[in-house]
Short mmCIF file of C-alpha atoms in Angstrom, two decimals:
data_model
loop_
_atom_site.label_atom_id
_atom_site.label_comp_id
_atom_site.label_asym_id
_atom_site.label_seq_id
_atom_site.Cartn_x
_atom_site.Cartn_y
_atom_site.Cartn_z
CA MET F 1 77.53 47.62 31.33
CA PRO F 2 79.36 44.21 31.43
CA PHE F 3 77.84 40.96 29.63
CA VAL F 4 76.66 38.19 32.29
CA ALA F 5 76.58 34.85 31.25
CA PRO F 6 73.21 33.44 30.25
CA VAL F 7 73.80 30.13 32.07
CA ALA F 8 75.95 30.21 35.37
CA PRO F 9 79.26 28.39 35.11
CA ASN F 10 79.70 25.59 37.50
CA PRO F 11 81.44 26.80 40.73
CA SER F 12 83.09 23.42 40.99
CA VAL F 13 84.43 23.38 37.59
CA LEU F 14 86.09 26.70 38.49
CA ALA F 15 87.61 25.42 41.33
CA TRP F 16 88.94 22.19 39.55
CA ALA F 17 90.18 23.94 36.62
CA ARG F 18 92.42 26.48 38.79
CA GLN F 19 93.58 23.63 40.66
CA GLU F 20 94.30 21.28 38.19
CA SER F 21 96.49 24.31 36.54
CA GLY F 22 98.15 24.39 39.54
CA PHE F 23 97.45 28.24 40.73
CA GLU F 24 96.82 29.59 43.88
CA VAL F 25 93.81 31.83 44.55
CA ASP F 26 95.83 35.02 44.62
CA VAL F 27 97.81 34.57 41.30
CA VAL F 28 94.62 34.20 39.39
CA ALA F 29 93.02 36.99 40.73
CA LYS F 30 95.88 39.51 40.34
CA LYS F 31 96.11 38.18 36.64
CA LEU F 32 92.39 39.11 36.01
CA GLY F 33 92.30 42.22 38.11
CA VAL F 34 89.89 41.18 40.95
CA ASN F 35 89.77 40.72 44.67
CA PRO F 36 90.98 37.23 45.90
CA GLU F 37 87.73 36.94 47.50
CA ARG F 38 85.40 37.66 44.32
CA LEU F 39 87.36 34.46 42.77
CA LYS F 40 86.68 32.30 45.74
CA GLU F 41 83.03 33.74 45.66
CA TRP F 42 83.26 32.42 41.80
CA GLU F 43 84.05 28.69 42.97
CA THR F 44 81.31 28.50 45.86
CA GLY F 45 78.57 29.63 43.50
CA ASP F 46 77.91 32.87 45.62
CA LYS F 47 78.83 35.33 43.04
CA VAL F 48 79.05 34.55 39.02
CA PRO F 49 81.60 35.92 36.67
CA THR F 50 81.02 37.49 33.38
CA MET F 51 81.54 36.26 29.93
CA ARG F 52 84.44 38.34 29.60
CA GLN F 53 86.02 36.99 32.67
CA LEU F 54 85.36 33.69 32.07
CA GLU F 55 86.98 34.08 28.78
CA HIS F 56 90.09 35.24 30.52
CA LEU F 57 89.96 32.56 33.12
CA ALA F 58 89.41 29.83 29.99
CA LYS F 59 92.78 31.70 28.44
CA PHE F 60 94.67 32.05 31.51
CA TYR F 61 94.13 28.07 32.04
CA HIS F 62 94.47 26.92 28.71
CA ARG F 63 90.89 25.29 28.54
CA PRO F 64 88.14 25.41 26.30
CA LEU F 65 85.46 27.93 27.50
CA GLY F 66 82.70 25.09 27.46
CA LEU F 67 84.07 23.44 30.21
CA PHE F 68 83.27 25.85 33.06
CA PHE F 69 79.47 24.59 31.88
CA ARG F 70 79.87 20.93 32.47
CA THR F 71 77.62 19.39 35.13
CA LYS F 72 80.63 18.18 36.99
CA PRO F 73 84.50 18.59 37.05
CA PRO F 74 86.19 15.85 34.42
CA VAL F 75 87.92 12.92 36.17
CA ILE F 76 91.66 12.51 34.76
CA PRO F 77 94.62 10.69 36.22
CA PRO F 78 96.81 12.74 37.81
CA LEU F 79 100.17 13.68 35.81
CA ALA F 80 102.69 11.87 37.51
CA THR F 81 100.83 8.59 36.07
CA GLU F 82 103.00 9.65 32.86
CA TYR F 83 106.08 11.30 33.73
CA ARG F 84 109.25 9.86 35.22
CA ARG F 85 110.46 10.64 38.78
CA LEU F 86 112.26 13.63 38.78
CA ASN F 87 114.58 14.85 41.42
CA GLY F 88 113.04 17.40 44.10
CA LEU F 89 109.97 17.56 42.30
CA VAL F 90 107.06 16.11 44.46
CA PRO F 91 104.08 14.57 42.25
CA GLY F 92 100.90 16.55 42.38
CA HIS F 93 103.16 19.71 43.21
CA GLU F 94 104.30 20.85 40.16
CA SER F 95 104.34 24.16 38.98
CA PRO F 96 101.87 25.73 36.90
CA GLU F 97 104.53 25.60 33.88
CA MET F 98 105.38 22.07 34.25
CA ARG F 99 101.92 21.33 34.30
CA LEU F 100 100.57 23.05 31.22
CA ALA F 101 103.66 21.53 29.32
CA ILE F 102 103.57 17.90 30.42
CA ARG F 103 99.46 18.40 29.29
CA LYS F 104 100.57 19.89 26.05
CA MET F 105 102.83 17.15 25.25
CA SER F 106 100.78 14.36 26.49
CA ASN F 107 97.74 16.11 24.43
CA ARG F 108 99.95 16.20 21.29
CA ARG F 109 101.07 12.31 21.77
CA GLN F 110 97.44 11.29 21.91
CA LEU F 111 96.49 13.18 18.91
CA MET F 112 99.37 11.88 17.07
CA ILE F 113 98.18 8.29 17.55
CA ASP F 114 94.33 9.32 16.91
CA LEU F 115 95.27 10.65 13.38
CA LEU F 116 97.62 7.69 12.52
CA GLU F 117 94.57 5.21 13.74
CA GLU F 118 92.29 7.11 11.68
CA SER F 119 94.29 7.24 8.39
CA GLY F 120 94.92 3.39 8.98
CA GLU F 121 99.32 3.67 9.71
CA GLU F 122 100.75 1.72 12.30
CA ALA F 123 102.46 4.06 14.93
CA ALA F 124 106.41 3.52 15.11
CA SER F 125 107.63 0.90 17.66
CA PHE F 126 110.20 1.97 20.17
CA ASP F 127 111.02 -1.50 21.47
CA LEU F 128 114.54 -0.77 23.14
CA LYS F 129 114.88 -2.07 26.82
CA ALA F 130 117.79 -1.25 29.53
CA HIS F 131 118.03 -2.85 33.28
CA LEU F 132 120.06 -1.57 35.65
CA ASN F 133 122.25 -4.88 36.05
CA GLU F 134 123.39 -4.07 32.62
CA SER F 135 126.45 -2.04 32.11
CA PRO F 136 126.04 1.48 30.91
CA PRO F 137 128.53 0.83 28.19
CA ASN F 138 126.76 -2.19 26.60
CA VAL F 139 123.39 -0.17 26.90
CA ALA F 140 125.06 2.73 25.14
CA GLU F 141 126.21 0.67 22.64
CA ARG F 142 123.10 -0.72 21.72
CA LEU F 143 121.68 2.53 21.51
CA ARG F 144 123.90 4.37 19.66
CA ASN F 145 123.58 1.24 17.00
CA ALA F 146 119.92 1.45 17.13
CA LEU F 147 120.06 5.46 16.48
CA ARG F 148 122.86 4.80 13.56
CA VAL F 149 125.09 7.90 14.15
CA SER F 150 128.44 6.58 12.99
CA LEU F 151 131.85 8.14 14.28
CA GLU F 152 132.24 9.33 10.82
CA THR F 153 128.97 11.18 11.08
CA GLN F 154 129.66 12.60 14.57
CA PHE F 155 132.74 14.24 13.63
CA GLN F 156 131.60 15.82 10.53
CA TRP F 157 128.93 17.81 11.95
CA ALA F 158 129.83 21.41 11.57
CA SER F 159 128.57 22.70 14.76
CA GLU F 160 127.02 22.00 17.94
CA TRP F 161 123.42 23.03 16.65
CA GLU F 162 123.61 20.35 13.80
CA ALA F 163 124.71 17.64 16.29
CA TRP F 164 121.70 18.72 18.54
CA ALA F 165 119.47 18.41 15.27
CA SER F 166 121.01 15.25 14.26
CA TRP F 167 120.53 13.36 17.63
CA ARG F 168 117.24 14.64 17.79
CA ASP F 169 116.12 13.38 14.00
CA ALA F 170 117.75 10.14 15.13
CA ALA F 171 115.62 9.58 18.20
CA GLU F 172 112.67 10.60 16.38
CA LYS F 173 113.14 8.05 13.99
CA LEU F 174 113.26 5.24 16.44
CA GLY F 175 109.54 5.95 17.42
CA VAL F 176 110.42 8.47 20.36
CA LEU F 177 108.60 11.84 20.05
CA VAL F 178 111.19 14.62 21.24
CA PHE F 179 109.10 18.00 22.35
CA GLN F 180 110.85 20.93 23.82
CA PHE F 181 108.94 22.88 26.48
CA PRO F 182 109.36 26.12 27.28
CA LYS F 183 108.54 28.87 30.33
CA VAL F 184 109.47 25.67 33.07
CA PRO F 185 112.56 26.65 35.27
CA LEU F 186 115.67 24.71 34.45
CA GLU F 187 115.72 24.05 38.22
CA GLU F 188 112.57 22.24 38.31
CA ALA F 189 113.05 19.84 35.16
CA ARG F 190 115.80 19.96 32.26
CA GLY F 191 114.24 16.89 30.73
CA ILE F 192 111.46 15.16 31.20
CA SER F 193 110.04 11.82 29.97
CA LEU F 194 106.43 10.39 29.36
CA LEU F 195 106.61 6.55 30.12
CA SER F 196 103.30 5.96 27.87
CA TRP F 197 103.68 3.40 24.25
CA PRO F 198 103.37 3.82 21.47
CA PHE F 199 105.54 7.00 21.09
CA PRO F 200 107.04 7.94 24.31
CA VAL F 201 108.06 11.13 25.03
CA ALA F 202 111.83 12.34 25.56
CA ALA F 203 111.31 16.14 26.39
CA VAL F 204 113.95 18.60 26.70
CA ASN F 205 113.67 22.22 28.57
CA SER F 206 114.18 24.82 25.76
CA LYS F 207 115.62 27.10 28.40
CA GLU F 208 118.73 25.24 28.21
CA MET F 209 120.62 27.40 25.82
CA SER F 210 123.49 24.90 24.80
CA PRO F 211 122.77 22.61 22.10
CA GLU F 212 125.27 20.29 23.66
CA ALA F 213 123.41 20.31 26.78
CA ARG F 214 120.28 19.81 24.96
CA SER F 215 122.10 16.51 23.27
CA PHE F 216 122.89 15.25 26.53
CA THR F 217 119.59 15.49 28.07
CA LEU F 218 117.73 14.06 25.20
CA ILE F 219 119.80 10.78 25.40
CA HIS F 220 119.57 10.57 29.00
CA GLU F 221 115.43 10.82 28.85
CA ILE F 222 115.95 8.06 26.16
CA VAL F 223 117.66 5.99 28.35
CA HIS F 224 115.07 6.37 31.38
CA LEU F 225 112.44 5.24 28.49
CA MET F 226 114.70 2.47 27.95
CA LEU F 227 114.76 1.27 31.54
CA ALA F 228 110.98 1.90 31.70
CA ALA F 229 110.44 -0.45 28.78
CA GLY F 230 112.48 -3.12 31.05
CA HIS F 231 110.38 -2.72 33.70
CA ASP F 232 113.49 -1.18 35.90
CA GLU F 233 111.63 2.24 36.01
CA LEU F 234 107.95 3.51 36.95
CA PRO F 235 106.01 6.60 36.60
CA ALA F 236 106.61 9.24 39.13
CA ALA F 237 103.68 8.64 41.20
CA LYS F 238 104.15 4.84 41.31
CA GLU F 239 107.98 4.94 42.25
CA ARG F 240 108.71 3.94 45.73
CA ARG F 241 112.66 3.92 45.69
CA HIS F 242 114.47 6.29 48.08
CA ASP F 243 116.57 8.95 47.36
CA ALA F 244 119.95 7.10 47.21
CA ASP F 245 118.05 4.14 45.39
CA TRP F 246 117.21 6.62 42.55
CA GLU F 247 120.45 8.18 42.49
CA ILE F 248 121.53 4.83 41.28
CA VAL F 249 119.20 5.14 38.62
CA GLU F 250 120.05 8.78 38.05
CA ARG F 251 123.72 7.74 37.78
CA PHE F 252 123.36 4.80 35.44
CA ALA F 253 121.44 7.17 32.86
CA GLU F 254 123.98 9.71 33.27
CA GLU F 255 126.80 7.48 32.62
CA THR F 256 124.89 5.47 29.65
CA ALA F 257 124.02 8.80 28.08
CA SER F 258 128.01 9.78 28.23
CA HIS F 259 128.93 6.56 26.85
CA VAL F 260 126.42 7.00 23.85
CA LEU F 261 127.81 10.69 22.83
CA VAL F 262 131.44 9.92 23.28
CA ALA F 263 131.90 6.05 22.30
CA GLU F 264 134.81 4.51 24.11
CA ASN F 265 136.84 3.31 21.29
CA ALA F 266 137.15 6.72 19.94
CA LEU F 267 137.84 8.38 23.34
CA ARG F 268 140.62 6.15 23.87
CA ALA F 269 142.02 6.74 20.20
CA MET F 270 141.61 10.53 20.66
CA ILE F 271 143.46 10.49 24.20
CA SER F 272 146.08 8.47 22.92
CA ALA F 273 146.61 10.41 19.77
CA SER F 274 146.65 13.85 21.81
CA LYS F 275 148.64 12.35 24.92
CA LEU F 276 146.35 13.42 27.41
CA ASP F 277 146.35 9.98 29.18
CA SER F 278 146.90 11.30 32.52
CA ASP F 279 144.59 12.53 35.63
CA ASP F 280 145.46 15.80 35.70
CA TRP F 281 142.80 17.28 33.77
CA ASP F 282 141.88 21.12 34.00
CA ILE F 283 139.05 22.76 32.47
CA SER F 284 141.13 23.54 29.28
CA LYS F 285 141.76 20.30 28.52
CA VAL F 286 138.20 18.67 28.85
CA ARG F 287 136.93 21.87 26.91
CA THR F 288 139.21 20.94 23.71
CA LEU F 289 138.19 17.20 24.02
CA ALA F 290 134.40 18.14 24.45
CA ARG F 291 134.30 19.93 21.43
CA LYS F 292 135.51 17.82 19.00
CA PHE F 293 132.67 15.25 20.24
CA ARG F 294 130.36 18.05 20.37
CA VAL F 295 129.63 17.59 24.19
CA THR F 296 129.42 19.77 26.95
CA PRO F 297 132.78 19.81 29.10
CA LEU F 298 130.63 18.43 32.13
CA ALA F 299 129.58 15.45 30.27
CA MET F 300 133.19 15.00 29.15
CA ALA F 301 134.14 14.98 32.52
CA THR F 302 131.59 12.36 33.64
CA ARG F 303 132.63 10.56 30.78
CA LEU F 304 136.67 10.39 31.69
CA ARG F 305 135.56 9.51 35.29
CA ALA F 306 133.32 6.65 34.13
CA SER F 307 136.32 5.09 31.82
CA GLY F 308 139.03 5.42 34.43
CA TYR F 309 141.00 8.62 33.00
CA MET F 310 139.67 10.64 36.28
CA SER F 311 139.30 9.51 39.54
CA TRP F 312 136.33 10.47 41.53
CA PRO F 313 138.62 13.08 44.04
CA SER F 314 139.59 14.56 40.69
CA TYR F 315 136.33 14.47 38.90
CA ASN F 316 134.67 16.10 42.10
CA LEU F 317 137.25 18.75 42.32
CA TRP F 318 137.06 19.54 38.26
CA LYS F 319 133.25 19.91 38.73
CA GLN F 320 133.63 22.58 41.59
CA GLN F 321 136.02 24.43 39.48
CA TRP F 322 133.67 24.12 36.52
CA GLN F 323 130.72 25.30 38.46
CA ALA F 324 132.88 28.36 39.75
CA TYR F 325 134.08 29.06 36.04
CA VAL F 326 130.77 28.87 34.79
CA ALA F 327 129.09 31.00 37.18
CA GLU F 328 131.56 33.86 36.07
CA LEU F 329 130.41 33.40 32.36
CA LYS F 330 127.75 35.77 30.96
CA PRO F 331 124.68 34.15 29.99
CA ARG F 332 124.97 32.14 26.31
CA SER F 333 122.81 33.75 24.18
CA GLY F 334 120.54 31.04 21.63
CA GLY F 335 120.41 33.05 19.01
CA PHE F 336 117.25 34.13 17.14
CA SER F 337 114.19 32.30 17.21
CA THR F 338 111.31 32.44 14.01
CA PRO F 339 107.77 31.33 14.78
CA VAL F 340 108.67 28.23 12.27
CA GLY F 341 111.89 27.35 14.50
CA LYS F 342 109.63 27.55 17.57
CA THR F 343 107.05 25.15 16.28
CA LEU F 344 109.61 22.56 15.04
CA GLY F 345 111.81 23.19 18.16
CA ARG F 346 108.41 22.51 20.39
CA ALA F 347 106.48 19.59 18.76
CA GLY F 348 109.21 17.93 16.54
CA LYS F 349 108.98 16.98 12.91
CA PRO F 350 106.94 13.92 13.09
CA PHE F 351 104.18 15.53 15.10
CA THR F 352 104.16 18.73 12.60
CA ARG F 353 104.51 16.77 9.76
CA LEU F 354 101.41 14.62 10.69
CA ILE F 355 99.27 17.54 11.52
CA LEU F 356 100.08 19.09 8.17
CA GLU F 357 99.38 15.86 6.50
CA ALA F 358 96.11 15.73 8.17
CA MET F 359 95.03 19.10 7.38
CA THR F 360 95.70 18.83 3.50
CA ALA F 361 93.65 15.55 3.83
CA GLN F 362 90.97 17.43 5.45
CA ARG F 363 90.45 15.65 8.55
CA ILE F 364 91.56 18.66 10.74
CA THR F 365 90.76 22.40 9.46
CA SER F 366 93.99 24.88 9.08
CA ASP F 367 92.34 26.56 12.25
CA GLN F 368 92.71 23.33 14.17
CA ALA F 369 96.11 22.77 12.67
CA ALA F 370 97.41 26.37 13.76
CA ARG F 371 96.48 25.80 17.46
CA GLN F 372 98.30 22.40 17.73
CA LEU F 373 101.24 23.92 16.28
CA ASP F 374 100.87 27.14 18.09
CA LEU F 375 101.56 29.00 14.54
CA LYS F 376 99.48 31.61 12.57
CA ILE F 377 98.31 30.08 8.92
CA GLU F 378 100.45 32.52 7.15
CA HIS F 379 103.77 30.81 8.54
CA PHE F 380 102.69 27.05 7.07
CA ASN F 381 104.37 27.61 3.78
CA LYS F 382 107.92 28.28 5.37
CA LEU F 383 106.64 25.54 7.65
CA LYS F 384 106.57 23.05 5.03
CA ASP F 385 109.88 24.41 3.33
CA ALA F 386 111.89 23.67 6.99
CA LEU F 387 110.33 20.13 7.00
CA ARG F 388 112.25 19.35 3.89
CA SER F 389 115.47 20.76 5.12
CA ARG F 390 118.04 18.28 6.32
CA PRO F 391 118.59 18.47 10.12
CA GLY F 392 120.66 21.34 11.34
CA THR F 393 120.47 23.63 8.34
CA GLY F 394 116.91 25.52 9.98
CA GLY F 395 118.86 27.62 12.47
CA VAL F 396 118.16 28.18 16.36
CA ASP F 397 115.22 26.60 17.27
CA GLU F 398 113.53 26.91 20.91
#
């Protein structure tokens, strides 16, 4: 006989938890193996779920069990008051996967701030600003100088994975929290920014298997943070620009990111030395140039167009050819990711390091640390070793 909860859960909280997590009744009912009408009865108070069913609900919604017994639903601001506007994503209609990803990143950011305040440490300050009336090359130069990535260093990277890890490490040193989020379709978002200070977030979709694409998305999101810091961009819930106007913002971030990853002087020197200065850019030529800078061919084509080496008609034609070429390729494998690699990939080194330090100082328990890092305690020693390694030496992350 199933065990019934000694105190009935609050029906309105049950309904709130489902709606806030972005799930329809049918989806939750199927997951729990109950009739949709039964779930509706739980949410109206006509029926009471068992304790086991409540535990399953808590796990599925990623909420604490005690939440269901509160006297009323929590009052929290909409997620769209934090993240930047995304093409095609209507605030309040995010997928359950996206809602969970944003909530986790937001919670990690707030926990990091709280732990630093408890220890008396000051939060790093990301204070770079950008404005849409500036030229992308000028903004890119300012950002690249702040990241402290020299051309010499960039050309010495042994692989695209080392390039990605190095750009990420440089961004984290600026006071940006770089997270990766899983399970969200690439069509919904390749990257996302949380426009909150201190510790604004630049996040990359871990479904993006190409490290070159992750690097571009990261820098792209940092440009959005700079625009927000310069009051030229607002969170999604407050953005009122029409699609055409928003496209200007996206194009600015795209061109600026391409200038950061491919410095103008280095590009001109390389094209001149290779005698590639023409508008006859086929896929092979662009790929060759892209490999030297550890960027995607699409990012390189964007860069060539921005610097006048490729006309708009040529760029649009090249892009069509490239999309057709990619469609015929087999999916690229990202390699094997270890539990430690997943943790560092999703949470980043600054957050991970702070959690381990708080655990050592007994400000949080090992169980709490394990929950925050989504990692079993038995892997903590390997995690500490990975934190001591230099960027790009820890293998494939997620």
